[in-house]
Amino acid sequence: MSGPADRPSWDDYFMEITFQVARRSTCPRAAVGAVIVREKRILTTGYNGAPAGLAHCTQVGCLMVNDHCVRTLHAEQNAIIQGALHGVDVSGSTIYVTHQPCLICAKMIINAGIERVVYGGDYPDEIAWGFMEEAGIELVKYERRPA
């Protein structure tokens, strides 16, 4: 039987859920997941994929422009949109993301009132990082613990 010492931290718990959400991604270039949490409760989730009702990359291929797939919405965008669509206020929350947010996602995170970003893999976007720091968002690099 596992004891309290084996119990995951809240960040570990929500990041593991985020990695599971990423498995729903429909762009083969990157499986990215996002989970928005406030007061230890999941508000919304998102993964990278095509807009609702449109064909996914896994069905028709990636649509590449300037070395980026433009067919998909990013996981952070989808998680924020889910809040807007269903009337869920995400302000004052933490967003858990498998990758560091890009510039567009960083700006959406700022304007959505999200206060903390816990991210896994790096995404080389220093401008995004700078904007989030300037906005006072707490940035936490997550180091996945071995199971």
Tab-separated table of C-alpha atoms in Angstrom:
chain	number	residue	atom	x	y	z
A	1	MET	CA	0.000	0.000	0.000
A	2	SER	CA	1.343	3.430	-0.901
A	3	GLY	CA	1.929	5.835	1.913
A	4	PRO	CA	1.756	9.630	1.973
A	5	ALA	CA	5.397	9.850	0.860
A	6	ASP	CA	4.361	8.349	-2.501
A	7	ARG	CA	1.519	10.795	-2.977
A	8	PRO	CA	2.151	13.194	-5.885
A	9	SER	CA	2.283	16.946	-5.332
A	10	TRP	CA	-0.536	18.983	-6.878
A	11	ASP	CA	1.782	20.079	-9.692
A	12	ASP	CA	2.745	16.439	-10.350
A	13	TYR	CA	-0.918	15.405	-10.293
A	14	PHE	CA	-2.110	18.081	-12.720
A	15	MET	CA	0.898	17.749	-15.032
A	16	GLU	CA	0.320	14.001	-15.354
A	17	ILE	CA	-3.277	14.758	-16.335
A	18	THR	CA	-1.928	17.325	-18.826
A	19	PHE	CA	0.288	14.683	-20.452
A	20	GLN	CA	-2.801	12.458	-20.811
A	21	VAL	CA	-4.779	15.320	-22.376
A	22	ALA	CA	-1.945	15.769	-24.901
A	23	ARG	CA	-2.598	12.239	-26.144
A	24	ARG	CA	-5.821	13.581	-27.753
A	25	SER	CA	-3.788	15.898	-30.038
A	26	THR	CA	-4.474	15.506	-33.748
A	27	CYS	CA	-1.356	17.161	-35.181
A	28	PRO	CA	1.522	14.696	-35.550
A	29	ARG	CA	4.114	17.484	-35.285
A	30	ALA	CA	3.597	17.858	-31.514
A	31	ALA	CA	1.241	16.414	-28.930
A	32	VAL	CA	0.486	19.316	-26.606
A	33	GLY	CA	-1.966	19.399	-23.720
A	34	ALA	CA	-3.203	22.104	-21.363
A	35	VAL	CA	-5.235	21.959	-18.152
A	36	ILE	CA	-6.536	25.067	-16.394
A	37	VAL	CA	-6.941	24.700	-12.629
A	38	ARG	CA	-8.137	26.952	-9.821
A	39	GLU	CA	-8.285	25.959	-6.164
A	40	LYS	CA	-7.234	22.375	-7.004
A	41	ARG	CA	-10.173	21.935	-9.393
A	42	ILE	CA	-9.922	21.401	-13.133
A	43	LEU	CA	-11.795	24.151	-14.985
A	44	THR	CA	-11.019	23.256	-18.606
A	45	THR	CA	-8.681	21.212	-20.765
A	46	GLY	CA	-7.361	21.601	-24.295
A	47	TYR	CA	-5.089	19.936	-26.815
A	48	ASN	CA	-3.779	20.968	-30.200
A	49	GLY	CA	-6.152	20.176	-33.017
A	50	ALA	CA	-8.225	21.641	-35.829
A	51	PRO	CA	-11.208	23.896	-35.113
A	52	ALA	CA	-14.455	22.034	-34.413
A	53	GLY	CA	-15.956	20.494	-37.527
A	54	LEU	CA	-12.826	20.891	-39.672
A	55	ALA	CA	-10.535	18.087	-40.816
A	56	HIS	CA	-7.619	17.232	-38.555
A	57	CYS	CA	-3.970	16.913	-39.579
A	58	THR	CA	-4.210	13.184	-38.917
A	59	GLN	CA	-6.919	13.030	-41.601
A	60	VAL	CA	-5.669	15.412	-44.307
A	61	GLY	CA	-2.110	16.301	-43.327
A	62	CYS	CA	-0.545	19.362	-41.778
A	63	LEU	CA	-1.036	22.768	-43.397
A	64	MET	CA	2.422	24.317	-43.216
A	65	VAL	CA	3.159	28.045	-43.390
A	66	ASN	CA	6.613	29.334	-42.409
A	67	ASP	CA	7.484	25.962	-40.848
A	68	HIS	CA	4.388	25.986	-38.589
A	69	CYS	CA	1.204	23.973	-38.925
A	70	VAL	CA	-1.627	26.502	-39.203
A	71	ARG	CA	-4.440	23.931	-39.322
A	72	THR	CA	-4.493	23.563	-35.544
A	73	LEU	CA	-5.314	25.639	-32.523
A	74	HIS	CA	-2.814	25.352	-29.698
A	75	ALA	CA	-3.706	23.494	-26.508
A	76	GLU	CA	-3.677	26.690	-24.422
A	77	GLN	CA	-5.993	28.398	-26.920
A	78	ASN	CA	-8.418	25.482	-26.835
A	79	ALA	CA	-8.438	25.406	-23.019
A	80	ILE	CA	-9.131	29.166	-22.812
A	81	ILE	CA	-11.792	28.934	-25.540
A	82	GLN	CA	-13.510	26.080	-23.689
A	83	GLY	CA	-13.843	28.402	-20.702
A	84	ALA	CA	-15.364	31.142	-22.849
A	85	LEU	CA	-17.669	28.712	-24.675
A	86	HIS	CA	-19.046	27.193	-21.471
A	87	GLY	CA	-19.054	30.292	-19.255
A	88	VAL	CA	-16.151	29.187	-17.062
A	89	ASP	CA	-14.092	32.051	-15.635
A	90	VAL	CA	-10.394	31.128	-15.824
A	91	SER	CA	-9.025	34.276	-14.170
A	92	GLY	CA	-6.833	33.695	-11.133
A	93	SER	CA	-5.989	30.178	-12.284
A	94	THR	CA	-2.946	28.077	-13.114
A	95	ILE	CA	-2.479	26.625	-16.584
A	96	TYR	CA	-0.504	23.393	-16.850
A	97	VAL	CA	1.010	22.893	-20.311
A	98	THR	CA	3.225	20.169	-21.738
A	99	HIS	CA	5.307	22.846	-23.558
A	100	GLN	CA	6.244	26.457	-22.841
A	101	PRO	CA	3.586	28.722	-24.414
A	102	CYS	CA	4.293	30.533	-27.682
A	103	LEU	CA	3.829	34.294	-28.040
A	104	ILE	CA	0.180	34.179	-29.162
A	105	CYS	CA	-0.713	31.799	-26.342
A	106	ALA	CA	1.226	33.917	-23.844
A	107	LYS	CA	-0.829	36.968	-24.815
A	108	MET	CA	-4.054	34.982	-24.460
A	109	ILE	CA	-2.935	33.683	-21.053
A	110	ILE	CA	-2.219	37.248	-19.936
A	111	ASN	CA	-5.582	38.600	-21.111
A	112	ALA	CA	-7.494	35.627	-19.662
A	113	GLY	CA	-6.180	36.567	-16.212
A	114	ILE	CA	-4.275	33.335	-15.688
A	115	GLU	CA	-1.729	33.926	-12.921
A	116	ARG	CA	0.579	30.910	-13.069
A	117	VAL	CA	2.018	28.758	-15.860
A	118	VAL	CA	3.528	25.347	-15.136
A	119	TYR	CA	5.107	23.991	-18.301
A	120	GLY	CA	7.082	20.931	-19.342
A	121	GLY	CA	9.192	21.085	-22.497
A	122	ASP	CA	10.891	24.222	-23.697
A	123	TYR	CA	9.677	26.221	-26.664
A	124	PRO	CA	12.268	28.778	-27.757
A	125	ASP	CA	10.191	31.956	-27.498
A	126	GLU	CA	11.978	34.554	-25.397
A	127	ILE	CA	9.439	37.260	-26.292
A	128	ALA	CA	6.595	35.134	-24.902
A	129	TRP	CA	8.595	34.510	-21.736
A	130	GLY	CA	9.325	38.226	-21.378
A	131	PHE	CA	5.680	39.217	-21.859
A	132	MET	CA	4.511	36.756	-19.202
A	133	GLU	CA	7.185	37.930	-16.774
A	134	GLU	CA	6.271	41.569	-17.416
A	135	ALA	CA	2.605	40.710	-16.745
A	136	GLY	CA	3.586	39.220	-13.370
A	137	ILE	CA	2.704	35.653	-14.264
A	138	GLU	CA	4.515	33.044	-12.191
A	139	LEU	CA	6.427	30.708	-14.527
A	140	VAL	CA	7.366	27.249	-13.288
A	141	LYS	CA	9.441	24.796	-15.308
A	142	TYR	CA	8.148	21.316	-14.514
A	143	GLU	CA	10.618	18.489	-14.174
A	144	ARG	CA	8.810	15.190	-14.625
A	145	ARG	CA	9.532	12.758	-11.808
A	146	PRO	CA	10.251	9.139	-12.598
A	147	ALA	CA	7.278	6.868	-11.890
